[in-house]
PDB file of C-alpha atoms in Angstrom:
ATOM      1  CA  MET V  92    -135.739 -53.986 106.551  1.00 66.00           C
ATOM      2  CA  GLY V  93    -138.681 -53.909 108.964  1.00 72.00           C
ATOM      3  CA  VAL V  94    -137.635 -50.531 110.340  1.00 70.00           C
ATOM      4  CA  CYS V  95    -137.480 -48.948 106.864  1.00 71.00           C
ATOM      5  CA  GLN V  96    -140.782 -50.482 105.844  1.00 73.00           C
ATOM      6  CA  LYS V  97    -142.419 -49.308 109.056  1.00 75.00           C
ATOM      7  CA  ARG V  98    -141.185 -45.764 108.451  1.00 72.00           C
ATOM      8  CA  GLN V  99    -142.656 -45.920 104.944  1.00 73.00           C
ATOM      9  CA  LYS V 100    -145.940 -47.211 106.414  1.00 79.00           C
ATOM     10  CA  ARG V 101    -145.548 -50.468 104.499  1.00 76.00           C
ATOM     11  CA  TYR V 102    -146.957 -52.307 107.466  1.00 86.00           C
ATOM     12  CA  PRO V 103    -147.703 -55.732 105.924  1.00 91.00           C
ATOM     13  CA  GLU V 104    -144.107 -56.057 104.714  1.00 92.00           C
ATOM     14  CA  ALA V 105    -142.703 -54.793 108.011  1.00 91.00           C
ATOM     15  CA  LEU V 106    -144.839 -57.258 109.970  1.00 93.00           C
ATOM     16  CA  GLN V 107    -143.624 -60.095 107.758  1.00 94.00           C
ATOM     17  CA  ASP V 108    -139.999 -59.168 108.388  1.00 93.00           C
ATOM     18  CA  TYR V 109    -140.497 -58.916 112.138  1.00 93.00           C
ATOM     19  CA  GLN V 110    -142.343 -62.263 112.178  1.00 95.00           C
ATOM     20  CA  LYS V 111    -139.405 -63.871 110.355  1.00 95.00           C
ATOM     21  CA  LEU V 112    -137.086 -62.411 112.971  1.00 92.00           C
ATOM     22  CA  LEU V 113    -139.247 -63.898 115.725  1.00 95.00           C
ATOM     23  CA  GLU V 114    -138.982 -67.302 114.043  1.00 96.00           C
ATOM     24  CA  LEU V 115    -135.230 -67.052 114.623  1.00 95.00           C
ATOM     25  CA  ASP V 116    -135.503 -65.547 118.103  1.00 95.00           C
ATOM     26  CA  GLU V 117    -138.943 -65.637 119.698  1.00 95.00           C
ATOM     27  CA  LYS V 118    -137.787 -63.322 122.491  1.00 93.00           C
ATOM     28  CA  ASN V 119    -136.465 -60.540 120.255  1.00 93.00           C
ATOM     29  CA  LEU V 120    -137.655 -57.457 122.116  1.00 89.00           C
ATOM     30  CA  ILE V 121    -137.082 -55.103 119.203  1.00 88.00           C
ATOM     31  CA  ALA V 122    -139.245 -57.208 116.872  1.00 92.00           C
ATOM     32  CA  ILE V 123    -142.010 -57.637 119.463  1.00 93.00           C
ATOM     33  CA  THR V 124    -142.006 -53.932 120.281  1.00 88.00           C
ATOM     34  CA  ASN V 125    -142.089 -52.881 116.634  1.00 89.00           C
ATOM     35  CA  ILE V 126    -144.947 -55.277 115.921  1.00 93.00           C
ATOM     36  CA  GLY V 127    -146.792 -53.626 118.785  1.00 88.00           C
ATOM     37  CA  LEU V 128    -146.036 -50.159 117.440  1.00 86.00           C
ATOM     38  CA  ILE V 129    -147.275 -51.130 113.976  1.00 89.00           C
ATOM     39  CA  HIS V 130    -150.543 -52.415 115.428  1.00 89.00           C
ATOM     40  CA  TYR V 131    -150.831 -49.216 117.462  1.00 85.00           C
ATOM     41  CA  GLU V 132    -150.247 -47.054 114.396  1.00 85.00           C
ATOM     42  CA  GLN V 133    -152.906 -49.056 112.560  1.00 89.00           C
ATOM     43  CA  GLY V 134    -155.345 -48.391 115.394  1.00 85.00           C
ATOM     44  CA  ASP V 135    -155.510 -51.947 116.737  1.00 86.00           C
ATOM     45  CA  LEU V 136    -154.924 -51.264 120.405  1.00 81.00           C
ATOM     46  CA  ASN V 137    -155.739 -54.824 121.508  1.00 84.00           C
ATOM     47  CA  LEU V 138    -153.019 -56.363 119.332  1.00 88.00           C
ATOM     48  CA  ALA V 139    -150.625 -53.561 120.262  1.00 85.00           C
ATOM     49  CA  SER V 140    -151.285 -54.088 123.949  1.00 83.00           C
ATOM     50  CA  SER V 141    -150.711 -57.839 123.699  1.00 87.00           C
ATOM     51  CA  GLN V 142    -147.300 -57.238 122.130  1.00 89.00           C
ATOM     52  CA  PHE V 143    -146.328 -54.713 124.784  1.00 84.00           C
ATOM     53  CA  GLN V 144    -147.430 -57.164 127.491  1.00 85.00           C
ATOM     54  CA  LYS V 145    -145.054 -59.726 125.966  1.00 90.00           C
ATOM     55  CA  VAL V 146    -142.236 -57.202 126.296  1.00 86.00           C
ATOM     56  CA  SER V 147    -143.164 -56.626 129.941  1.00 82.00           C
ATOM     57  CA  LYS V 148    -143.151 -60.365 130.666  1.00 86.00           C
ATOM     58  CA  LEU V 149    -139.746 -60.772 129.010  1.00 87.00           C
ATOM     59  CA  THR V 150    -138.278 -57.874 130.990  1.00 83.00           C
ATOM     60  CA  PRO V 151    -139.585 -58.406 134.548  1.00 78.00           C
ATOM     61  CA  ASN V 152    -136.764 -56.425 136.147  1.00 76.00           C
ATOM     62  CA  LEU V 153    -137.362 -53.289 134.092  1.00 69.00           C
ATOM     63  CA  PRO V 154    -139.824 -50.542 135.013  1.00 66.00           C
ATOM     64  CA  LYS V 155    -143.144 -51.053 133.272  1.00 66.00           C
ATOM     65  CA  ILE V 156    -143.882 -48.660 130.425  1.00 63.00           C
ATOM     66  CA  ASN V 157    -147.404 -47.657 129.500  1.00 62.00           C
ATOM     67  CA  TRP V 158    -146.623 -47.669 125.782  1.00 56.00           C
ATOM     68  CA  LEU V 159    -150.096 -46.617 124.702  1.00 55.00           C
ATOM     69  CA  SER V 160    -149.776 -43.359 126.640  1.00 60.00           C
ATOM     70  CA  LEU V 161    -146.481 -42.369 125.009  1.00 57.00           C
ATOM     71  CA  SER V 162    -146.230 -39.984 122.121  1.00 55.00           C
ATOM     72  CA  PRO V 163    -144.364 -41.186 119.001  1.00 56.00           C
ATOM     73  CA  LYS V 164    -141.401 -38.982 119.953  1.00 57.00           C
ATOM     74  CA  ASN V 165    -141.030 -40.874 123.230  1.00 62.00           C
ATOM     75  CA  TRP V 166    -141.314 -44.228 121.451  1.00 60.00           C
ATOM     76  CA  VAL V 167    -137.997 -43.566 119.727  1.00 59.00           C
ATOM     77  CA  GLU V 168    -136.289 -42.852 123.028  1.00 62.00           C
ATOM     78  CA  SER V 169    -137.926 -45.874 124.673  1.00 63.00           C
ATOM     79  CA  LEU V 170    -136.973 -48.146 121.786  1.00 62.00           C
ATOM     80  CA  ALA V 171    -133.397 -46.910 121.917  1.00 60.00           C
ATOM     81  CA  LEU V 172    -133.257 -47.757 125.618  1.00 61.00           C
ATOM     82  CA  LEU V 173    -134.850 -51.135 124.961  1.00 60.00           C
ATOM     83  CA  GLY V 174    -132.297 -51.832 122.238  1.00 60.00           C
ATOM     84  CA  ARG V 175    -129.409 -51.047 124.562  1.00 59.00           C
ATOM     85  CA  LEU V 176    -130.864 -53.284 127.265  1.00 56.00           C
ATOM     86  CA  TYR V 177    -131.492 -56.123 124.803  1.00 53.00           C
ATOM     87  CA  ARG V 178    -127.828 -56.156 123.742  1.00 53.00           C
ATOM     88  CA  MET V 179    -126.647 -56.544 127.352  1.00 44.00           C
TER      89      MET V 179
END
């Protein structure tokens, strides 16, 4: 649901869904990343950055990504990679 709501720019609902997901799994990289992307899209770079730092801390063996420098097109590719890594 969060993905659909995010695409429709229904950010409060998407954030709620991702927060519920984090209640079940506080290390869910997809939820944390999407929360960061929502904050970024809303212009709150501090909150976005804090979420992306959480991802970095949870994935110490992965190359660090400067999410705030990526274009939205690259986010999709990066999220797809993150999703594949999370399922491993």
